[in-house]
XYZ file of C-alpha atoms in Angstrom:
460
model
C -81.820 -59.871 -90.616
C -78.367 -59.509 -92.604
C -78.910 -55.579 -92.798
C -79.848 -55.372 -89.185
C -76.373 -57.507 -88.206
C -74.439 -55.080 -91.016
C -76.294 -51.893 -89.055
C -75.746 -52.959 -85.531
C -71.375 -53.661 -86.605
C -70.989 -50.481 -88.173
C -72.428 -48.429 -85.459
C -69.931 -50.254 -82.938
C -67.201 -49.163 -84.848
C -68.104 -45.837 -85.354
C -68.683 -45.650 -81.575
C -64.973 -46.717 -80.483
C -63.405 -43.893 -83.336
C -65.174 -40.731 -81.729
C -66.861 -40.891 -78.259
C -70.657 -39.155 -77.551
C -70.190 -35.171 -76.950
C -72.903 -33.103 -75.398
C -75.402 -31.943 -77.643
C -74.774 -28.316 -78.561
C -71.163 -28.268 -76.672
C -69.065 -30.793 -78.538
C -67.431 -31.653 -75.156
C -67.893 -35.244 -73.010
C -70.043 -35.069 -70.894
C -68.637 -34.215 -66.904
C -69.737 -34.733 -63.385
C -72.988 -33.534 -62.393
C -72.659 -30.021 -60.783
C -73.157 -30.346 -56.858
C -76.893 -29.427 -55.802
C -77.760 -26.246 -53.966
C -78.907 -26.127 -50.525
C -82.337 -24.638 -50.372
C -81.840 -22.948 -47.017
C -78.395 -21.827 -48.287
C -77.873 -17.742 -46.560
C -76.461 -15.585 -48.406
C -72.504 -14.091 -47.975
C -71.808 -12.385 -44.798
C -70.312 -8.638 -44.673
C -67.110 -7.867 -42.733
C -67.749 -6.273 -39.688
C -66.525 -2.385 -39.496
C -63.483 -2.021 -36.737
C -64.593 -1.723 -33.124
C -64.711 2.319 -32.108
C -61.697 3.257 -29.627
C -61.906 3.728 -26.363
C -62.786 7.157 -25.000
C -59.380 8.739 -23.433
C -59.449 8.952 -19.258
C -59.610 12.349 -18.207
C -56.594 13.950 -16.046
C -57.937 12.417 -12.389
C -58.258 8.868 -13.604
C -54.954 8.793 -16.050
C -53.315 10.333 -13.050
C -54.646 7.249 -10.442
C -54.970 4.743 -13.021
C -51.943 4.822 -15.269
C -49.424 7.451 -14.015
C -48.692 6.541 -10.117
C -49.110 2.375 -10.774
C -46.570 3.387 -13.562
C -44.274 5.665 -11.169
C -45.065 2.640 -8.424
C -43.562 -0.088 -11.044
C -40.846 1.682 -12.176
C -39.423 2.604 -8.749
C -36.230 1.545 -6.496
C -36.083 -0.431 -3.836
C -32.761 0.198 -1.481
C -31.845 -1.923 1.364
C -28.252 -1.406 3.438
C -27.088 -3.046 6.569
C -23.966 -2.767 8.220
C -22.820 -4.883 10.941
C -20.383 -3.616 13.278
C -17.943 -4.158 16.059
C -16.504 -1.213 18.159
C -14.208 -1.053 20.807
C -13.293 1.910 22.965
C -10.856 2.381 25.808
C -10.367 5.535 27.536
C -7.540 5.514 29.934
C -6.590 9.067 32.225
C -10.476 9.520 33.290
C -11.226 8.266 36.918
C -14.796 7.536 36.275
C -14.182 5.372 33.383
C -13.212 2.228 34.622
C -14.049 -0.499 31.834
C -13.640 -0.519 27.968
C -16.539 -0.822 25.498
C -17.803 -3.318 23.370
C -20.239 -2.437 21.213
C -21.692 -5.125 18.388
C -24.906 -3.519 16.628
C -26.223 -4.120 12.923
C -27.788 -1.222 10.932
C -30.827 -2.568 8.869
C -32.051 0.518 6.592
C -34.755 0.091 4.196
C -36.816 2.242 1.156
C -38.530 3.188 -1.839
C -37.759 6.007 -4.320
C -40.988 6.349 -6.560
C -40.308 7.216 -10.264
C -41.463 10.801 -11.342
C -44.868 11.618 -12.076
C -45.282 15.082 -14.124
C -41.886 15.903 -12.280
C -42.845 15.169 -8.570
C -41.190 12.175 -7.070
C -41.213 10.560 -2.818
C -39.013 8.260 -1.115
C -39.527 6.697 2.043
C -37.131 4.937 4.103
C -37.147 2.919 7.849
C -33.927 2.215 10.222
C -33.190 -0.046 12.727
C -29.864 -0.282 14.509
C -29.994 -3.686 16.827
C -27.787 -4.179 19.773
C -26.380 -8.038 19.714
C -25.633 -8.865 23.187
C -26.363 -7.207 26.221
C -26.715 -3.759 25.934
C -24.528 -2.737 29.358
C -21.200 -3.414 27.455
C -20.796 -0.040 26.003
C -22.237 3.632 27.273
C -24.759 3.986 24.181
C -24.359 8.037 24.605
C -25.882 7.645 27.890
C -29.136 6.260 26.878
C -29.022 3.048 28.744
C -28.116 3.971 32.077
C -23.990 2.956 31.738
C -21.347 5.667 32.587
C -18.017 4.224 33.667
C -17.323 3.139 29.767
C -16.495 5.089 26.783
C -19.432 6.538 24.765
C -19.965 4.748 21.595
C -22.407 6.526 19.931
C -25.160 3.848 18.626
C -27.807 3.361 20.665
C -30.426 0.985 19.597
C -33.413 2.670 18.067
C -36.063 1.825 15.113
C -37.195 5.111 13.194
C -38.512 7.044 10.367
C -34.799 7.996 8.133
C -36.416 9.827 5.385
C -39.890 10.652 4.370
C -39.954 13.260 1.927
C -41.838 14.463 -1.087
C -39.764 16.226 -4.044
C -40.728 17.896 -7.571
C -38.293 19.111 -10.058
C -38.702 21.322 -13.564
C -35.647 20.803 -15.856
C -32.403 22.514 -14.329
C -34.107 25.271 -13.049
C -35.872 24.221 -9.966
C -35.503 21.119 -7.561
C -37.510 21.228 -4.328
C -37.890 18.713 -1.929
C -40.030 18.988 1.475
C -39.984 16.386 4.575
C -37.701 14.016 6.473
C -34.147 14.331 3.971
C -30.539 13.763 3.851
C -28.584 16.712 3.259
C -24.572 16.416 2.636
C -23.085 19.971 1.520
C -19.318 19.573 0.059
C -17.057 17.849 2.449
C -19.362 17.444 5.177
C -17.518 20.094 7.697
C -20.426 22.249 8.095
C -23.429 20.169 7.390
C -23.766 16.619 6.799
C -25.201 13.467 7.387
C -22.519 11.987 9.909
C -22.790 8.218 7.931
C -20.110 6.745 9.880
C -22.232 6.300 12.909
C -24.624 3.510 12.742
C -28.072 6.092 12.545
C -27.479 9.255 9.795
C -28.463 12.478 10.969
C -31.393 13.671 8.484
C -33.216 16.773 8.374
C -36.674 17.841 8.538
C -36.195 20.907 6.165
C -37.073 22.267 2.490
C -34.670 22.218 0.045
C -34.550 24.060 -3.073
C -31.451 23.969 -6.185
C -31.415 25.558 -9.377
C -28.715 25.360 -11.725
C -29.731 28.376 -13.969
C -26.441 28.401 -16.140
C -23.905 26.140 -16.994
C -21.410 25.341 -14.311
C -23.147 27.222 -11.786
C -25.634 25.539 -8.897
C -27.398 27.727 -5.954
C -28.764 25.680 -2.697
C -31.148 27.557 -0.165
C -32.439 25.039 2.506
C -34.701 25.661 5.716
C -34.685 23.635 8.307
C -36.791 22.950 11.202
C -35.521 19.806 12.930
C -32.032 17.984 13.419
C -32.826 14.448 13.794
C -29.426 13.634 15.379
C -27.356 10.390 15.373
C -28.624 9.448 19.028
C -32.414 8.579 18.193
C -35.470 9.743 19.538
C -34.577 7.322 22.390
C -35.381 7.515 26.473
C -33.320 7.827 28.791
C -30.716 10.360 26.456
C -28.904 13.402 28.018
C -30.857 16.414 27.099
C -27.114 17.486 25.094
C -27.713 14.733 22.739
C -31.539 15.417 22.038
C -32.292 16.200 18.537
C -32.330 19.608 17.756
C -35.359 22.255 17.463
C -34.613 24.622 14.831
C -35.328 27.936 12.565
C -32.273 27.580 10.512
C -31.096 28.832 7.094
C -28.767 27.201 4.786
C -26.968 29.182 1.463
C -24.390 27.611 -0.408
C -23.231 28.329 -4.438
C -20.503 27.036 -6.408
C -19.145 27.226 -9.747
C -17.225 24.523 -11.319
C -16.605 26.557 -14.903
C -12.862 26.496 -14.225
C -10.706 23.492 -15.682
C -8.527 23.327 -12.364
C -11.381 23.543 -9.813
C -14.427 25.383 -7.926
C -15.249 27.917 -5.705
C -17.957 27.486 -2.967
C -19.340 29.790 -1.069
C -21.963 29.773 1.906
C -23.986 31.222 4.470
C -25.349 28.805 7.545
C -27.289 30.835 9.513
C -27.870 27.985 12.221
C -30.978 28.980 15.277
C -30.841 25.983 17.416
C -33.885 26.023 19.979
C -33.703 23.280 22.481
C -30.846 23.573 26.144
C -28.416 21.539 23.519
C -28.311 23.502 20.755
C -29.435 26.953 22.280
C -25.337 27.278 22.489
C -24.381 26.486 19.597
C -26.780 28.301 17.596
C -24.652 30.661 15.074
C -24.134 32.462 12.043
C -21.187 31.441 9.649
C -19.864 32.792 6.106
C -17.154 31.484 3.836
C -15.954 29.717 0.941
C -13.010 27.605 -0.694
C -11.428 26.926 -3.906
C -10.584 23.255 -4.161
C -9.489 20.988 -7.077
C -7.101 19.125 -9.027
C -4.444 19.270 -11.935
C -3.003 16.434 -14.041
C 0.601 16.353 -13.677
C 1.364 13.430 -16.393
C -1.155 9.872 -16.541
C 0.019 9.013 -13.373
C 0.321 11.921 -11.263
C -2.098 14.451 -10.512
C -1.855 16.961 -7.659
C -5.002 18.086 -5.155
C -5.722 21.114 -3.474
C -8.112 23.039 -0.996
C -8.290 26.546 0.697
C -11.066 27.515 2.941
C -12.004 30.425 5.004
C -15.150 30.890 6.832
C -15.844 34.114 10.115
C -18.337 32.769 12.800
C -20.288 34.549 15.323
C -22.956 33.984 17.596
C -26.482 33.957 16.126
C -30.023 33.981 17.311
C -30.802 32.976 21.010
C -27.182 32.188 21.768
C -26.485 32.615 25.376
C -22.934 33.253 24.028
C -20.722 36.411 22.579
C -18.059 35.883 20.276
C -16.800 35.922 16.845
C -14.316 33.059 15.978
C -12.074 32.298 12.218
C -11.896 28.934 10.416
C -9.259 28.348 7.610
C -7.982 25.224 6.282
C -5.116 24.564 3.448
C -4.379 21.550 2.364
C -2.296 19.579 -0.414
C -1.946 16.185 -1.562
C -0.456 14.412 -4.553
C -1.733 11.016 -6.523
C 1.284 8.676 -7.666
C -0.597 5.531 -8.624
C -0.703 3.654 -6.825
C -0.071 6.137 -3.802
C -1.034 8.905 -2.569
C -0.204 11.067 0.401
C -0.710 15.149 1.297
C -0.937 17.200 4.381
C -2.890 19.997 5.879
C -3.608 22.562 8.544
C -6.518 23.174 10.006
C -7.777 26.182 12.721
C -10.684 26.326 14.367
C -10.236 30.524 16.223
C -11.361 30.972 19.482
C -12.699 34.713 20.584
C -14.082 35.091 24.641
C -12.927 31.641 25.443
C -15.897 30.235 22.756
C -14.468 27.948 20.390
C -15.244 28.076 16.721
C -18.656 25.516 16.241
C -19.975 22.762 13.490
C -22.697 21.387 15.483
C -24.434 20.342 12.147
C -20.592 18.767 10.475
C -19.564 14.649 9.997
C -17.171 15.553 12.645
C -16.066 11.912 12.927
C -14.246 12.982 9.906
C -12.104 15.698 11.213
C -9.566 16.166 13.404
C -8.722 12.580 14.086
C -10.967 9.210 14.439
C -10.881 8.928 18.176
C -13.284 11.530 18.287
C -11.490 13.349 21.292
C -12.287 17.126 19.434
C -16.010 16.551 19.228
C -16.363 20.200 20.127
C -13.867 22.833 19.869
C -11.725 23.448 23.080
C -12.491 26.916 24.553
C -8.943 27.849 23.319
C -9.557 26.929 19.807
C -7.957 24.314 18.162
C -5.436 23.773 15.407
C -4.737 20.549 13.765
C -1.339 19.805 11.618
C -1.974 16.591 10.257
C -0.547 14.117 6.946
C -1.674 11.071 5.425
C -0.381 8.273 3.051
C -2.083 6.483 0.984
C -1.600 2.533 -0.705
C -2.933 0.240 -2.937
C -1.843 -3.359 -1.731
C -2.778 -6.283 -3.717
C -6.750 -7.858 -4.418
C -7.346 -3.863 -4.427
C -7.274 -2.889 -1.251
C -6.129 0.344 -0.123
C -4.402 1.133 3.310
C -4.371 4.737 4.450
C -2.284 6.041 7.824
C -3.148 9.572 9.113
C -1.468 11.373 11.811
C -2.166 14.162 13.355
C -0.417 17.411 15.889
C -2.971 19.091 17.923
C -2.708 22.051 19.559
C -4.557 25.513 21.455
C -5.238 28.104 18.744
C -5.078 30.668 21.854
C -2.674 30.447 25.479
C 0.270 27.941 23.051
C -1.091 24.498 24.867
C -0.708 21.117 23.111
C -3.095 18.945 22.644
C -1.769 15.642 22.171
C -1.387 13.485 19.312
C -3.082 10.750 17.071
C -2.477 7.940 14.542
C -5.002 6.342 12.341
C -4.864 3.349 9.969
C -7.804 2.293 7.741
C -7.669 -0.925 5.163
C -11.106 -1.722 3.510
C -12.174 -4.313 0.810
C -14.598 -4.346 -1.579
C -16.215 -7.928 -2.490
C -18.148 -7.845 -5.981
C -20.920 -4.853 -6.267
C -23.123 -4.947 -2.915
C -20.180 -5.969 -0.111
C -17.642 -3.800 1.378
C -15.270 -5.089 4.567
C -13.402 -2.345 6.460
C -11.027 -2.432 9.583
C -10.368 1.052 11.376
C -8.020 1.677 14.053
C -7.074 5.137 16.238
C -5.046 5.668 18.860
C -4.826 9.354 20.954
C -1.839 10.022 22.795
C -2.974 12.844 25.472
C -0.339 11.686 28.297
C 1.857 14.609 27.300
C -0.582 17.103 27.156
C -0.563 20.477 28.273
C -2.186 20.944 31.662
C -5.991 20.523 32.193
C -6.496 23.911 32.408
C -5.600 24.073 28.794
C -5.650 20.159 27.422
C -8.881 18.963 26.095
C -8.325 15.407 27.315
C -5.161 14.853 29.334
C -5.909 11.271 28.192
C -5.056 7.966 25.736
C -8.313 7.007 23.743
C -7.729 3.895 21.440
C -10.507 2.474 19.230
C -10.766 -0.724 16.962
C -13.754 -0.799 14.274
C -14.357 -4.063 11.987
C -17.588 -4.276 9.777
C -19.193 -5.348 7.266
C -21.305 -3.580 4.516
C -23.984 -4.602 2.118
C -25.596 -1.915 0.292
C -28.303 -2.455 -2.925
């Protein structure tokens, strides 16, 4: 029993002094290793990338991808003009009342982006009489005759519809309903003062084959006029039937300026234009030269020869020239000019196409050129007046090119004001002094014609 008790001690001891090891291992012994699932599956492979998707072919890139693209990434334009006119004609026994003429312009459209270098546009107009429509003689579309024409008669219609593709510098075409502005708007363009633009339905082509140089070749087969497609008009201010040609080039490679040059080849077709279809060439240098930071000087010179053309009824050949000169002080500016429109056969020289509000004095007495021809002496001046807004006085001397009759004078005065990006505000007065005028027999308008204009303009 003694040995058993001495046994049983010592192996206690030896116990606590080195702890059990695994047989074979000399380590403790650890935690049991989990056990493995039976049903366990085995590792899964990646999964190879998914195969790309087979490219459209031309039709379905073109519908699917290229005109939702050309859609997306188009312009939206929207312009409206309201508008208050007055017009007063005194000297004329059948007009007996002035005109007053309110009427908003609503225009609206979408230039597509290009696809593969073609490109449309689209655009709708609407010009709203507010108020009854008998208080001004809308160009004689509504029946009134003993006021002054004012030239907006109310009318919703197709502005521009036109489709257009264009290959670097070389070639621009353009086909359809189209706006077409060459230089200063004397021989064609798109008369934008009056509340409707006169578009074109033509082709146009440009090409700018060299530096500096451009080349313009237009046909055109309709003059959608600044009256409207609207019943009731005069057949003499009917849009305009047409087999007309228009050339123009200019190069700008000088420092000081460009030269122009053109051909308008103009076939009118319908009673109203049947007169004043024609054929005219010419050209002009015009340009400017720094004179120090604050002064620069301007300058124009024009010559064009006119003669009947076409299916004229008419037989003459007429001259145009114009000089003019002006200077820019900051922050004025002023200049003068003359102007001649020849007469030959007692058939003055013609623009029927020209933004002829623009010339020859606001009051728009010289619409069309007297049968003794017409010249036109006329200076302006030019200021800057505080918030930015510059005031602009224009006067002008007419007179007969032919026979040594006057034709009366004018004074203009124009302030406008331009309120962040989108909003311009303009106020326009003219006044025509025709009392002293040489006799009827020679006098255009043996008459005083005073207008008033205030607007406003928002344009995105």
């Amino acid at each position: 029993t003694g040995s058993a008790m001495v046994l049983t001690i010592a192996a206690s001891v030896y116990a606590q002094e080195k702890p059990y090891t695994q047989p074979g291992t000399g380590q403790p012994p650890g935690p049991p290793p989990p056990p493995k699932p039976a049903d366990a599956a085995p590792a899964a492979k990646p999964e190879s990338a998914p195969a790309p998707a087979p490219e459209p072919n031309p039709v379905e890139k073109l519908f699917n991808v290229r005109i939702p693209e050309a859609i997306a990434k188009g312009k939206f334009n929207l312009n409206s003009r309201l508008r208050f006119e007055y017009a007063d004609q005194d000297g004329v026994a059948a007009i007996t009342e002035p005109s007053y003429a309110p009427t908003i312009r609503t225009r609206f459209g979408f230039t597509s982006a290009p696809v593969y270098g073609f490109q449309g546009m689209i655009e709708g107009e609407n010009i709203t009489v507010l108020g009854p429509d008998h208080n001004f003689n809308a160009a004689g579309a509504n029946g009134v005759g003993n006021k002054p024409v004012v030239a907006d008669p109310p009318t919703t219609e197709l502005n521009q519809a036109w489709l257009g593709y264009s290959y670097t510098n070389w070639i621009s075409l353009k086909g359809g309903r189209q706006r077409i502005a060459l230089d200063n708007h004397r021989f064609v363009g798109d008369v934008g003062w009056r509340q409707n633009m006169q578009t074109f339905d033509a082709v146009w082509a440009e090409s700018k084959p060299i530096k500096d140089l451009s080349l313009s070749y237009g046909y055109v087969w309709d003059v959608r006029r600044v009256f409207g497609d609207v019943p009731g008009l005069p057949a003499g201010n009917r849009d305009f039937a047409s087999e007309s040609h228009l050339l123009n080039a200019s190069y700008s490679g000088w420092k000081y300026g460009r030269f122009v040059g053109y051909g308008y080849l103009l076939d009118l077709k319908n009673p109203a234009g049947a007169a004043n279809s024609c054929a005219t060439y010419g050209g002009y240098f015009a340009g400017s030269a720094p004179m120090s930071e604050k002064v620069s000087l301007g300058y124009r010179a024009e010559f064009a020869w006119q003669a009947d053309y076409a299916d004229s009824p008419v037989n003459y050949e007429a001259e145009y020239y114009n000089v003019e000169l002006g200077a820019n002080i900051k922050p004025f500016a002023f200049g003068a000019g003359y102007e001649v429109l020849g007469t030959d056969n007692l058939q003055g020289f013609r623009t029927p196409l020209a933004t002829l509000h623009a010339f020859n004095g606001w009051a728009d007495v010289f619409l069309a050129t007297p049968a003794q021809g017409l010249r036109d002496i006329y200076g302006f001046a030019q200021v800057t007046l505080p918030y930015q807004i510059p005031l602009r006085v224009v006067y002008h001397k007419f007179d007969a090119d032919s026979g040594g009759g006057d034709y009366g004078q004018e004074f203009d005065v124009m302030a406008s004001k331009k309120f962040g990006k989108y909003w311009t505000a303009l106020l326009k007065y003219s006044f025509y002094d025709g009392k002293d005028a040489a006799p009827p027999a020679l006098a255009v308008a043996n008459v005083d014609v005073q207008k008033f204009w205030a607007q406003i303009e928002f344009n995105f």
